[in-house]
Amino acid sequence: MATTADLILFNGKVTTLDRGNPQAEAVAIKDGRILFAGADADAMAHAGPETARIDVAGRRVIPGLIDSHMHIIRGGLNYNMELRWDGVRSLTHAMDMLRAQVAVTPPPQWVRVVGGFTAHQFAEKRLPTLDEINAAAPDTPVFILHLYDRALLNGAALRAVGYTKDTPDPAGGEIVRDARGNPTGLMIARPNATILYATLAKGPRLPAEYQKNSTRHFMREVNRLGITSVIDAGGGFQNYPEDYAIIEELHREGQLTLRIAYNLFTQKPKEELGDFAGWAKQVRPGDGDDLYRHNGAGEMLVYSAADFEDFQMPRPEMPPNMEDDLEPVVRLLAENRWPWRLHATYDETIDRALDVFEKVNRDIPLQGLNWFFDHAETISDRNIERIATLGGGIAIQHRMAYQGEYFAERYGHRAAERTPPIRRMLDMGVTVGAGTDATRVASYNPWVSLYWLVTGKTVGGLSLYPASNRLDRETALGLWTKANTWFSNEAGKKGEIKVGQLADIAVLSADYFAVPEDAIQDITSVLTLLDGKPVHGDGDFKTLAPELPPPMPDWSPVRQFGGYQARSRPDGRTTAFARMCGCANSCNVHGHGHAAAWGADIPASDARSFWGALGCACWAV
């Protein structure tokens, strides 16, 4: 007698990513695991009187997506306070949203736009001016973070944080000033982004009960996009265990709608070894359960090994003490069998880190530890090979979809063609997984990443990669599912629709394998299952998922606007309406030479083409 299923999805186009059974029509689920994947008629053999049946009406069904690099814990604490410009395609519309939010935000609260967008996604190809922000919000503090390169503060925000002509510039950052020495409201990372984080941290925090509500809404937002698992990469100003209390409380209460594996990120410059030595006595990798578990160290191991992904600034040279700082930490982690991840944007940083890893490996073999580099935009073939030899991996993120124009401007289009060299990594046998690095640089939307992997284009439309460095749709999807299980030591447990694996599934709003390439970024999930239970539903499936309480506080931007903004407005008109780009306008200082600059194989060297590729930088002064 066939085992009776709790739930059967049928009448679907199921991409299982199981090589032995790649396609199916139906999926049967029992006790939170896949019981069967195959033909509709065979699945119904597992139906009983209590079995729930869901007709997915011919929709594409995939394994739940896994983000191998995201800051979900930190992001959740703040999500309800943030106005998201993710997906907005015109600055005019973005500023309309800002003004609407200012109108309902009570003092002393701020309006914050904290990453997830780039000026290049706007039809106008620019950021707002400080004058425009001050006109929109004369009295309410406004903080706008653009990538990791700058923040824009209005006058009210400057007063709130207390920056005056007597406030010194921090190391690696600049408070831009007017002719009288007063701060203008522009903060620039040169290239250290600490000034941006530290300024943001001066704003009001949500009380604990609101943080719980905020985290639940953020989890549901990524569920809406088909994500069922996240590896949290820690983050600056995210202390352990204090800032993990909310997510752990939600776990105890059974309110997690994502599986979270978390890494621990050192918080104390020059005290990194002490951080990890102390944590090694408190927790071990794998501690927890299938919903919430510890995953190891990083992405920051030591501050002297952290480069900065600000392509509007020259590549930073790591200090001479990097290796001496890094070795004892890596040795401690290897001795305790802690996996680690290390943030590294540039090949020069990776090269020096690998010298340390190879030295430790001679004494303590690293094979089987599932350690890896994050980002690796400019990694060389030689260092890819060294990683493969040591048994490491590479987690890539779609940061270049948001910063590709800036990289191409500085280093030339030819250099940008392999940033990162994804296809080469795969061909050389390294384990590669994909993620977002959300929320402060790229958006948390996985479909923008999949669009970038398949098309090689930025969200601003610049073609970065030749066909040789782009992926077919199935390979790209594999990096977002099955491949990412290696990075949390959960291979074989999830990532496929396969008998025995966890029943984490997304039913898509459009067929990923059939829509035009440009439309990949518009896909959402209409039904997301975690452990075989609905955690998000839309349209015909809206009533299947439990309702959330409204976002708290009542002035939350999430109440007005939600999260990621669809490219089309409710009235059907695209937000990227026909606006003239800055290159059509005259600028007597800089000019606008987009095409020439992007087509160059070497860094642009004159003022006109350098700034021309970015639209116009006059707004910043």
Coordinates of C-alpha atoms in Angstrom, one line a residue:
M1 CA 0.0 0.0 0.0
A2 CA 1.4 3.4 -1.0
T3 CA 2.3 5.8 1.8
T4 CA -0.3 8.5 2.3
A5 CA 0.8 12.0 1.5
D6 CA 0.0 15.1 3.6
L7 CA 0.0 17.3 0.4
I8 CA 0.1 16.7 -3.3
L9 CA 1.0 19.5 -5.8
F10 CA -0.2 18.4 -9.3
N11 CA -0.7 19.6 -12.9
G12 CA 2.7 21.4 -12.8
K13 CA 5.9 21.7 -14.8
V14 CA 8.3 20.5 -12.1
T15 CA 12.0 21.1 -12.5
T16 CA 13.5 18.8 -9.8
L17 CA 17.3 19.4 -10.5
D18 CA 17.5 15.6 -9.6
R19 CA 19.6 14.2 -12.5
G20 CA 17.9 10.8 -12.1
N21 CA 14.5 12.3 -12.4
P22 CA 14.8 15.8 -13.9
Q23 CA 11.1 16.6 -14.7
A24 CA 7.8 15.8 -13.1
E25 CA 4.2 16.8 -13.1
A26 CA 3.4 16.3 -9.4
V27 CA 5.1 16.3 -6.0
A28 CA 3.8 14.4 -3.0
I29 CA 4.9 15.4 0.5
K30 CA 4.9 13.6 3.8
D31 CA 6.1 14.8 7.2
G32 CA 7.9 17.8 5.6
R33 CA 9.9 15.7 3.1
I34 CA 9.5 14.8 -0.5
L35 CA 7.6 11.5 -0.8
F36 CA 7.3 11.3 -4.6
A37 CA 8.0 13.3 -7.7
G38 CA 6.6 12.1 -11.0
A39 CA 3.4 11.8 -13.1
D40 CA 0.1 13.1 -11.8
A41 CA -1.5 9.7 -11.8
D42 CA 1.3 8.1 -9.9
A43 CA 1.3 10.9 -7.3
M44 CA -2.4 10.4 -6.7
A45 CA -1.7 6.8 -5.6
H46 CA -0.4 8.5 -2.5
A47 CA -3.7 10.4 -1.8
G48 CA -5.9 9.6 1.1
P49 CA -9.0 11.1 2.7
E50 CA -6.9 13.7 4.6
T51 CA -4.5 14.6 1.8
A52 CA -4.5 18.2 0.7
R53 CA -4.4 18.6 -3.1
I54 CA -3.2 21.8 -4.8
D55 CA -3.7 22.2 -8.6
V56 CA -0.8 24.5 -9.7
A57 CA -2.5 24.9 -13.1
G58 CA 0.5 24.3 -15.3
R59 CA 2.9 26.6 -13.5
R60 CA 6.7 26.1 -13.2
V61 CA 7.7 24.5 -9.9
I62 CA 11.3 24.6 -8.6
P63 CA 13.2 23.7 -5.4
G64 CA 13.1 26.5 -2.9
L65 CA 15.9 29.0 -3.6
I66 CA 18.9 29.3 -1.2
D67 CA 20.8 32.5 -0.8
S68 CA 24.4 31.6 0.2
H69 CA 25.3 35.2 1.3
M70 CA 22.7 37.5 2.8
H71 CA 22.4 39.6 6.0
I72 CA 18.9 38.4 6.9
I73 CA 19.4 38.7 10.7
R74 CA 20.6 42.3 10.7
G75 CA 18.3 43.2 7.8
G76 CA 15.3 41.8 9.7
L77 CA 15.8 44.0 12.7
N78 CA 15.6 47.1 10.5
Y79 CA 13.4 46.1 7.5
N80 CA 10.2 47.8 8.7
M81 CA 12.1 51.1 9.1
E82 CA 13.5 51.2 5.6
L83 CA 12.0 52.6 2.4
R84 CA 13.2 50.3 -0.3
W85 CA 14.1 51.7 -3.7
D86 CA 14.9 48.1 -4.9
G87 CA 13.4 47.7 -8.4
V88 CA 12.3 51.4 -8.8
R89 CA 13.2 52.5 -12.3
S90 CA 12.9 56.2 -12.2
L91 CA 14.3 58.8 -9.8
T92 CA 11.0 60.8 -10.1
H93 CA 9.1 57.8 -8.7
A94 CA 11.7 57.2 -6.0
M95 CA 11.4 60.8 -4.8
D96 CA 7.6 60.5 -4.9
M97 CA 7.9 57.6 -2.5
L98 CA 10.3 59.5 -0.3
R99 CA 8.0 62.5 0.0
A100 CA 5.0 60.2 0.8
Q101 CA 7.0 58.5 3.5
V102 CA 8.2 61.8 5.0
A103 CA 4.6 62.9 5.3
V104 CA 3.8 60.0 7.7
T105 CA 7.0 59.6 9.6
P106 CA 6.7 61.2 13.1
P107 CA 9.6 62.9 14.9
P108 CA 12.3 61.8 15.9
Q109 CA 12.1 59.0 13.4
W110 CA 14.2 58.9 10.2
V111 CA 13.3 58.0 6.6
R112 CA 16.0 55.6 5.5
V113 CA 16.8 54.2 2.1
V114 CA 19.5 51.7 2.9
G115 CA 21.0 50.2 -0.2
G116 CA 19.6 47.6 -2.6
F117 CA 19.6 50.1 -5.6
T118 CA 22.0 51.9 -7.9
A119 CA 21.7 55.2 -9.7
H120 CA 22.0 53.3 -13.0
Q121 CA 18.7 51.6 -12.5
F122 CA 17.0 55.0 -12.8
A123 CA 15.9 56.3 -16.2
E124 CA 17.6 59.6 -15.2
K125 CA 20.9 57.8 -14.4
R126 CA 21.6 59.8 -11.4
L127 CA 21.1 60.1 -7.6
P128 CA 19.0 62.9 -6.1
T129 CA 20.8 66.1 -5.3
L130 CA 21.1 67.3 -1.7
D131 CA 18.9 70.3 -2.6
E132 CA 16.2 67.9 -3.8
I133 CA 16.3 65.8 -0.7
N134 CA 16.2 68.9 1.6
A135 CA 13.2 70.2 -0.4
A136 CA 11.4 66.9 0.0
A137 CA 12.2 66.7 3.7
P138 CA 13.0 70.0 5.4
D139 CA 12.4 68.7 8.9
T140 CA 12.4 64.9 8.9
P141 CA 15.9 63.3 9.0
V142 CA 16.6 61.4 5.7
F143 CA 19.5 59.0 5.2
I144 CA 20.1 57.5 1.8
L145 CA 22.9 54.8 1.3
H146 CA 24.1 54.3 -2.2
L147 CA 26.0 51.0 -2.5
Y148 CA 29.1 51.1 -0.2
D149 CA 30.4 54.4 -1.7
R150 CA 28.3 57.2 -0.2
A151 CA 25.5 58.3 1.9
L152 CA 23.3 61.4 1.4
L153 CA 21.9 63.1 4.5
N154 CA 19.6 66.1 4.6
G155 CA 20.0 69.0 7.0
A156 CA 17.7 67.4 9.6
A157 CA 19.7 64.2 9.6
L158 CA 23.0 66.2 10.0
R159 CA 21.5 67.9 13.0
A160 CA 20.3 64.5 14.4
V161 CA 23.7 62.9 14.2
G162 CA 25.5 66.1 15.4
Y163 CA 28.0 66.5 12.6
T164 CA 29.4 70.0 12.4
K165 CA 32.4 71.9 11.0
D166 CA 34.3 70.6 14.1
T167 CA 33.6 66.9 13.4
P168 CA 36.8 65.3 12.1
D169 CA 36.9 63.0 9.1
P170 CA 37.3 59.3 10.1
A171 CA 40.1 57.3 8.7
G172 CA 39.2 56.1 5.2
G173 CA 36.1 58.3 5.0
E174 CA 35.2 61.9 4.2
I175 CA 32.5 64.3 5.4
V176 CA 32.2 66.6 2.4
R177 CA 32.1 70.3 3.4
D178 CA 31.1 73.6 1.9
A179 CA 33.4 76.6 1.5
R180 CA 32.8 77.5 5.2
G181 CA 33.7 74.1 6.4
N182 CA 30.2 73.0 7.3
P183 CA 29.1 69.4 6.3
T184 CA 27.0 69.4 3.2
G185 CA 25.3 66.0 3.9
L186 CA 27.4 63.9 1.5
M187 CA 29.5 61.2 3.2
I188 CA 32.0 59.3 1.1
A189 CA 33.8 56.1 1.7
R190 CA 37.5 56.4 0.7
P191 CA 37.1 53.5 0.4
N192 CA 36.3 52.4 4.0
A193 CA 32.5 52.4 4.5
T194 CA 32.7 52.6 8.3
I195 CA 31.6 56.2 8.2
L196 CA 28.4 55.1 6.4
Y197 CA 27.6 52.4 8.9
A198 CA 28.5 54.5 11.9
T199 CA 26.3 57.3 10.8
L200 CA 23.4 55.0 10.1
A201 CA 23.8 53.4 13.5
K202 CA 23.1 56.8 15.2
G203 CA 19.5 56.6 14.1
P204 CA 16.6 55.3 16.3
R205 CA 16.2 51.6 16.7
L206 CA 12.9 49.6 16.9
P207 CA 11.9 48.2 20.2
A208 CA 12.3 44.4 20.6
E209 CA 8.6 43.6 19.8
Y210 CA 8.7 45.7 16.7
Q211 CA 12.0 44.0 15.7
K212 CA 10.3 40.6 15.9
N213 CA 7.5 41.9 13.6
S214 CA 10.0 43.4 11.3
T215 CA 12.0 40.2 11.0
R216 CA 8.8 38.2 10.2
H217 CA 7.9 40.7 7.5
F218 CA 11.4 40.5 5.9
M219 CA 11.3 36.7 6.0
R220 CA 7.9 36.7 4.3
E221 CA 9.2 39.2 1.7
V222 CA 11.9 36.8 0.6
N223 CA 9.5 33.9 0.8
R224 CA 7.5 35.9 -1.8
L225 CA 10.4 35.7 -4.1
G226 CA 10.8 31.9 -3.6
I227 CA 13.6 31.9 -1.1
T228 CA 13.4 29.2 1.6
S229 CA 16.9 29.1 3.0
V230 CA 19.6 31.7 3.8
I231 CA 23.2 31.6 5.0
D232 CA 23.6 34.7 7.1
A233 CA 27.1 36.2 6.6
G234 CA 27.1 38.2 9.9
G235 CA 27.9 41.9 9.4
G236 CA 29.2 45.1 10.8
F237 CA 27.4 46.4 13.9
Q238 CA 25.9 42.9 14.4
N239 CA 27.1 41.5 17.7
Y240 CA 26.9 38.0 18.9
P241 CA 24.9 36.9 20.9
E242 CA 23.1 40.2 21.6
D243 CA 21.8 40.9 18.1
Y244 CA 20.8 37.3 17.6
A245 CA 18.2 37.3 20.4
I246 CA 15.3 38.2 18.1
I247 CA 15.9 35.5 15.5
E248 CA 16.4 32.9 18.3
E249 CA 13.2 33.9 20.0
L250 CA 11.3 33.6 16.7
H251 CA 12.9 30.1 16.3
R252 CA 11.8 29.0 19.7
E253 CA 8.3 30.3 19.0
G254 CA 8.1 28.3 15.7
Q255 CA 7.8 31.5 13.6
L256 CA 10.7 31.1 11.3
T257 CA 9.6 30.9 7.6
L258 CA 13.2 30.5 6.4
R259 CA 16.0 28.1 7.2
I260 CA 18.9 30.1 8.5
A261 CA 22.5 29.0 8.9
Y262 CA 24.5 31.8 10.5
N263 CA 28.2 32.7 10.4
L264 CA 29.9 34.7 13.2
F265 CA 31.6 38.0 12.0
T266 CA 34.4 39.4 14.2
Q267 CA 33.5 42.8 15.8
K268 CA 36.7 44.0 17.4
P269 CA 39.7 45.2 15.4
K270 CA 42.9 43.7 16.9
E271 CA 40.8 41.4 19.1
E272 CA 39.7 39.0 16.4
L273 CA 41.5 35.9 17.7
G274 CA 39.9 36.5 21.1
D275 CA 36.4 36.7 19.5
F276 CA 36.8 33.4 17.8
A277 CA 38.5 31.7 20.7
G278 CA 35.6 32.7 23.0
W279 CA 32.9 31.7 20.5
A280 CA 34.6 28.3 19.9
K281 CA 33.8 27.6 23.6
Q282 CA 30.1 28.6 23.2
V283 CA 29.0 27.1 19.9
R284 CA 30.1 24.5 17.3
P285 CA 29.3 24.4 13.6
G286 CA 26.2 22.4 13.1
D287 CA 24.7 23.2 16.5
G288 CA 21.0 23.8 16.1
D289 CA 18.4 22.1 13.8
D290 CA 17.3 22.2 10.2
L291 CA 15.7 25.7 10.7
Y292 CA 18.4 27.5 12.6
R293 CA 22.0 26.4 12.9
H294 CA 25.5 27.6 13.3
N295 CA 27.7 27.6 10.2
G296 CA 31.2 28.7 11.1
A297 CA 33.2 31.9 10.9
G298 CA 33.3 35.0 8.7
E299 CA 32.7 36.8 6.4
M300 CA 35.1 39.0 8.4
L301 CA 37.9 37.1 10.0
V302 CA 40.4 39.9 10.6
Y303 CA 40.0 43.6 9.8
S304 CA 43.4 43.8 8.1
A305 CA 42.2 41.3 5.5
A306 CA 39.1 43.2 4.5
D307 CA 39.2 44.9 1.1
F308 CA 36.4 47.2 0.0
E309 CA 34.1 46.8 -3.0
D310 CA 33.9 50.4 -3.9
F311 CA 34.8 50.6 -7.5
Q312 CA 34.6 54.4 -7.5
M313 CA 37.8 54.3 -5.6
P314 CA 41.2 52.7 -6.4
R315 CA 41.8 49.2 -5.1
P316 CA 43.0 49.3 -1.5
E317 CA 46.3 47.7 -0.7
M318 CA 46.0 45.3 2.3
P319 CA 48.4 46.3 5.1
P320 CA 51.7 44.4 5.7
N321 CA 50.4 42.8 8.9
M322 CA 47.5 41.0 7.1
E323 CA 49.2 37.6 7.1
D324 CA 50.4 37.8 10.7
D325 CA 46.9 38.7 11.8
L326 CA 45.1 36.2 9.7
E327 CA 47.2 33.1 10.3
P328 CA 46.5 32.5 14.0
V329 CA 42.7 32.9 13.4
V330 CA 42.7 30.5 10.5
R331 CA 44.9 28.1 12.5
L332 CA 42.4 28.3 15.4
L333 CA 39.5 27.7 13.1
A334 CA 41.1 24.7 11.4
E335 CA 42.1 23.1 14.7
N336 CA 38.5 23.4 15.9
R337 CA 37.1 22.2 12.5
W338 CA 35.2 25.4 12.0
P339 CA 34.4 26.2 8.4
W340 CA 35.0 29.8 7.4
R341 CA 34.1 32.3 4.7
L342 CA 36.3 35.3 3.8
H343 CA 35.2 38.5 2.1
A344 CA 37.6 39.2 -0.7
T345 CA 36.8 41.4 -3.7
Y346 CA 40.2 41.5 -5.4
D347 CA 42.6 38.9 -6.6
E348 CA 45.5 40.6 -4.8
T349 CA 43.7 40.0 -1.5
I350 CA 42.8 36.4 -2.3
D351 CA 46.4 35.7 -3.3
R352 CA 47.7 36.8 0.1
A353 CA 45.0 35.0 2.0
L354 CA 45.8 31.8 0.1
D355 CA 49.4 32.0 1.2
V356 CA 48.1 31.8 4.7
F357 CA 45.7 29.0 4.0
E358 CA 48.4 26.9 2.3
K359 CA 50.7 27.4 5.2
V360 CA 48.1 26.2 7.7
N361 CA 47.1 23.4 5.4
R362 CA 50.7 22.0 5.7
D363 CA 50.1 21.4 9.4
I364 CA 46.3 20.9 9.5
P365 CA 44.6 19.6 6.3
L366 CA 41.8 21.8 5.2
Q367 CA 40.1 19.3 3.0
G368 CA 36.5 18.6 4.1
L369 CA 36.1 21.9 6.0
N370 CA 34.0 23.6 3.3
W371 CA 35.7 26.9 3.7
F372 CA 35.2 29.5 0.9
F373 CA 35.8 33.0 -0.4
D374 CA 33.0 35.4 -0.9
H375 CA 32.7 37.8 -3.9
A376 CA 36.0 37.2 -5.8
E377 CA 35.2 39.6 -8.6
T378 CA 38.7 39.8 -10.0
I379 CA 40.1 36.4 -9.1
S380 CA 42.8 34.9 -11.5
D381 CA 42.8 31.4 -12.9
R382 CA 45.9 30.7 -10.8
N383 CA 44.1 31.4 -7.6
I384 CA 41.0 29.5 -8.7
E385 CA 43.2 26.5 -9.1
R386 CA 44.8 27.0 -5.7
I387 CA 41.3 27.1 -4.1
A388 CA 40.4 23.9 -5.9
T389 CA 43.5 22.2 -4.6
L390 CA 42.8 23.1 -1.0
G391 CA 39.1 22.0 -1.3
G392 CA 37.6 25.4 -1.0
G393 CA 34.7 27.1 -2.7
I394 CA 33.6 30.5 -4.0
A395 CA 30.3 32.2 -3.2
I396 CA 29.5 34.8 -5.8
Q397 CA 26.9 37.6 -5.6
H398 CA 25.4 39.9 -8.2
R399 CA 27.1 43.0 -6.9
M400 CA 28.3 43.7 -10.4
A401 CA 24.7 44.0 -11.6
Y402 CA 24.7 47.2 -9.4
Q403 CA 28.3 48.3 -9.8
G404 CA 29.3 47.1 -13.2
E405 CA 29.2 50.6 -14.8
Y406 CA 31.6 51.9 -12.1
F407 CA 34.0 49.0 -12.6
A408 CA 34.0 49.3 -16.4
E409 CA 34.6 53.0 -16.1
R410 CA 37.6 52.6 -13.9
Y411 CA 39.2 49.4 -15.4
G412 CA 37.7 49.2 -18.9
H413 CA 35.1 47.0 -20.4
R414 CA 37.5 44.2 -21.2
A415 CA 38.5 43.8 -17.6
A416 CA 34.8 43.7 -16.6
E417 CA 34.1 40.7 -18.8
R418 CA 35.2 38.3 -16.1
T419 CA 34.0 40.0 -12.9
P420 CA 33.8 37.3 -11.6
P421 CA 34.8 34.6 -14.0
I422 CA 31.9 32.4 -13.2
R423 CA 32.1 30.0 -16.1
R424 CA 35.9 29.6 -15.6
M425 CA 35.4 28.7 -11.9
L426 CA 32.9 26.0 -12.8
D427 CA 35.1 24.6 -15.6
M428 CA 38.0 24.4 -13.2
G429 CA 36.0 22.3 -10.7
V430 CA 35.5 24.7 -7.9
T431 CA 32.3 24.5 -5.9
V432 CA 30.4 27.7 -6.8
G433 CA 27.2 29.0 -5.2
A434 CA 25.2 32.2 -5.7
G435 CA 23.7 34.8 -3.4
T436 CA 22.9 38.5 -3.1
D437 CA 24.9 40.1 -0.3
A438 CA 21.7 42.0 0.5
T439 CA 20.6 44.4 1.8
R440 CA 23.1 47.2 1.6
V441 CA 24.7 46.8 -1.9
A442 CA 22.6 44.5 -4.1
S443 CA 18.9 43.8 -3.6
Y444 CA 17.7 40.6 -1.9
N445 CA 15.8 39.7 -5.0
P446 CA 17.2 36.4 -6.3
W447 CA 15.6 36.8 -9.7
V448 CA 17.8 39.9 -10.4
S449 CA 20.8 37.6 -9.7
L450 CA 19.4 34.9 -12.0
Y451 CA 18.8 37.6 -14.7
W452 CA 22.4 38.7 -14.3
L453 CA 23.8 35.2 -14.4
V454 CA 21.9 34.4 -17.6
T455 CA 22.2 37.7 -19.5
G456 CA 25.4 39.2 -18.1
K457 CA 23.7 42.6 -17.8
T458 CA 23.5 45.1 -15.0
V459 CA 20.2 46.4 -13.8
G460 CA 21.0 49.6 -15.7
G461 CA 21.2 47.5 -18.9
L462 CA 24.9 47.5 -19.6
S463 CA 26.1 44.2 -21.1
L464 CA 29.1 43.1 -19.1
Y465 CA 29.9 39.5 -20.0
P466 CA 30.4 37.7 -23.3
A467 CA 28.6 34.5 -23.9
S468 CA 31.6 32.5 -22.6
N469 CA 31.0 34.0 -19.1
R470 CA 27.2 33.6 -19.0
L471 CA 25.2 30.6 -17.8
D472 CA 22.2 28.7 -19.2
R473 CA 19.1 29.0 -17.1
E474 CA 19.3 25.5 -15.6
T475 CA 23.0 25.9 -14.5
A476 CA 22.1 29.3 -13.0
L477 CA 19.2 27.9 -11.1
G478 CA 21.5 25.1 -9.8
L479 CA 23.8 27.7 -8.3
W480 CA 20.8 29.0 -6.4
T481 CA 19.6 25.6 -5.1
K482 CA 21.6 22.4 -5.1
A483 CA 25.1 24.0 -5.2
N484 CA 24.4 26.2 -2.3
T485 CA 23.9 23.3 0.1
W486 CA 27.7 22.7 0.1
F487 CA 28.2 26.1 1.7
S488 CA 26.2 25.1 4.8
N489 CA 27.3 21.4 4.9
E490 CA 23.7 20.3 3.9
A491 CA 24.4 18.5 0.6
G492 CA 21.7 15.9 -0.1
K493 CA 19.3 17.4 2.5
K494 CA 17.7 20.0 0.3
G495 CA 18.2 21.9 -3.0
E496 CA 16.4 19.3 -5.2
I497 CA 12.8 18.0 -5.4
K498 CA 14.0 14.5 -4.7
V499 CA 12.6 11.7 -2.5
G500 CA 13.8 12.1 1.1
Q501 CA 14.8 15.7 0.8
L502 CA 13.2 18.6 2.7
A503 CA 10.0 19.8 1.1
D504 CA 11.0 23.3 0.3
I505 CA 9.3 24.4 -3.0
A506 CA 8.4 27.5 -5.0
V507 CA 5.6 27.7 -7.5
L508 CA 6.5 30.5 -9.9
S509 CA 4.4 33.4 -11.3
A510 CA 5.9 32.9 -14.7
D511 CA 7.9 30.1 -16.4
Y512 CA 11.6 30.8 -15.7
F513 CA 12.6 28.6 -18.6
A514 CA 10.2 30.2 -21.1
V515 CA 10.0 33.9 -20.4
P516 CA 12.2 36.4 -22.3
E517 CA 15.5 37.0 -20.6
D518 CA 14.6 40.5 -19.5
A519 CA 11.5 39.2 -17.7
I520 CA 13.4 36.8 -15.5
Q521 CA 13.9 39.7 -13.0
D522 CA 10.1 40.1 -12.7
I523 CA 9.4 36.6 -11.5
T524 CA 8.0 36.0 -8.0
S525 CA 6.6 33.0 -6.2
V526 CA 2.8 32.5 -6.0
L527 CA 3.2 29.7 -3.5
T528 CA 6.2 28.9 -1.3
L529 CA 6.4 25.8 0.8
L530 CA 8.8 25.2 3.8
D531 CA 8.7 21.7 5.2
G532 CA 5.7 21.2 2.9
K533 CA 3.7 24.0 4.6
P534 CA 2.7 27.2 2.8
V535 CA 4.7 30.2 4.1
H536 CA 3.6 32.5 1.3
G537 CA 0.7 32.6 -1.1
D538 CA -0.5 35.0 -3.8
G539 CA -3.4 35.1 -6.2
D540 CA -5.2 31.8 -6.2
F541 CA -3.0 30.6 -3.4
K542 CA -3.3 33.6 -1.1
T543 CA -5.5 32.0 1.5
L544 CA -3.1 29.0 2.0
A545 CA -0.4 30.9 4.0
P546 CA -1.0 32.2 7.5
E547 CA -1.6 35.9 7.7
L548 CA 1.0 38.2 9.3
P549 CA 0.1 41.0 11.7
P550 CA 0.4 44.4 10.1
P551 CA 3.9 45.9 9.9
M552 CA 4.9 47.8 13.1
P553 CA 5.1 50.7 13.6
D554 CA 2.0 52.0 11.8
W555 CA 4.2 54.5 9.9
S556 CA 6.4 51.8 8.5
P557 CA 7.3 52.2 4.8
V558 CA 6.4 48.5 4.4
R559 CA 2.8 49.4 5.1
Q560 CA 2.8 51.9 2.3
F561 CA 5.1 50.3 -0.3
G562 CA 6.0 46.8 0.6
G563 CA 9.5 45.7 -0.3
Y564 CA 10.9 45.1 -3.8
Q565 CA 9.1 47.3 -6.3
A566 CA 7.8 45.8 -9.5
R567 CA 9.0 47.4 -12.6
S568 CA 5.4 48.2 -13.7
R569 CA 3.3 50.5 -11.7
P570 CA -0.3 49.4 -10.7
D571 CA -1.8 51.4 -13.6
G572 CA 0.3 49.4 -16.0
R573 CA 2.8 52.1 -16.9
T574 CA 6.4 51.2 -16.4
T575 CA 8.3 53.3 -13.9
A576 CA 11.2 53.4 -16.3
F577 CA 9.2 55.8 -18.6
A578 CA 11.0 57.6 -21.4
R579 CA 13.2 60.0 -19.7
M580 CA 16.3 61.5 -21.3
C581 CA 19.5 60.2 -19.8
G582 CA 22.1 62.6 -18.5
C583 CA 24.2 61.9 -21.6
A584 CA 21.7 63.8 -23.7
N585 CA 22.3 67.0 -21.6
S586 CA 25.2 69.3 -21.6
C587 CA 27.8 69.7 -18.9
N588 CA 30.5 72.2 -19.5
V589 CA 32.9 70.5 -17.1
H590 CA 32.5 66.8 -17.5
G591 CA 30.6 66.1 -20.7
H592 CA 28.9 62.7 -21.2
G593 CA 30.8 60.0 -23.1
H594 CA 29.1 56.8 -22.0
A595 CA 29.8 54.7 -25.0
A596 CA 33.4 55.6 -25.4
A597 CA 34.2 55.0 -21.7
W598 CA 32.4 51.7 -21.5
G599 CA 34.0 50.4 -24.6
A600 CA 37.5 51.2 -23.4
D601 CA 39.9 48.4 -22.4
I602 CA 41.9 50.6 -20.1
P603 CA 40.9 52.9 -17.3
A604 CA 39.5 56.2 -18.5
S605 CA 42.0 59.0 -18.1
D606 CA 40.2 62.2 -18.9
A607 CA 37.5 64.1 -17.0
R608 CA 34.9 64.0 -19.8
S609 CA 34.9 60.2 -20.4
F610 CA 35.5 59.2 -16.8
W611 CA 32.5 61.1 -15.4
G612 CA 30.5 60.7 -18.5
A613 CA 30.1 56.9 -18.0
L614 CA 28.4 57.7 -14.7
G615 CA 26.0 60.2 -16.1
C616 CA 27.2 63.3 -14.3
A617 CA 28.7 63.7 -10.9
C618 CA 27.9 67.3 -10.5
W619 CA 25.2 66.5 -8.1
A620 CA 27.8 65.5 -5.5
V621 CA 29.5 68.9 -5.1

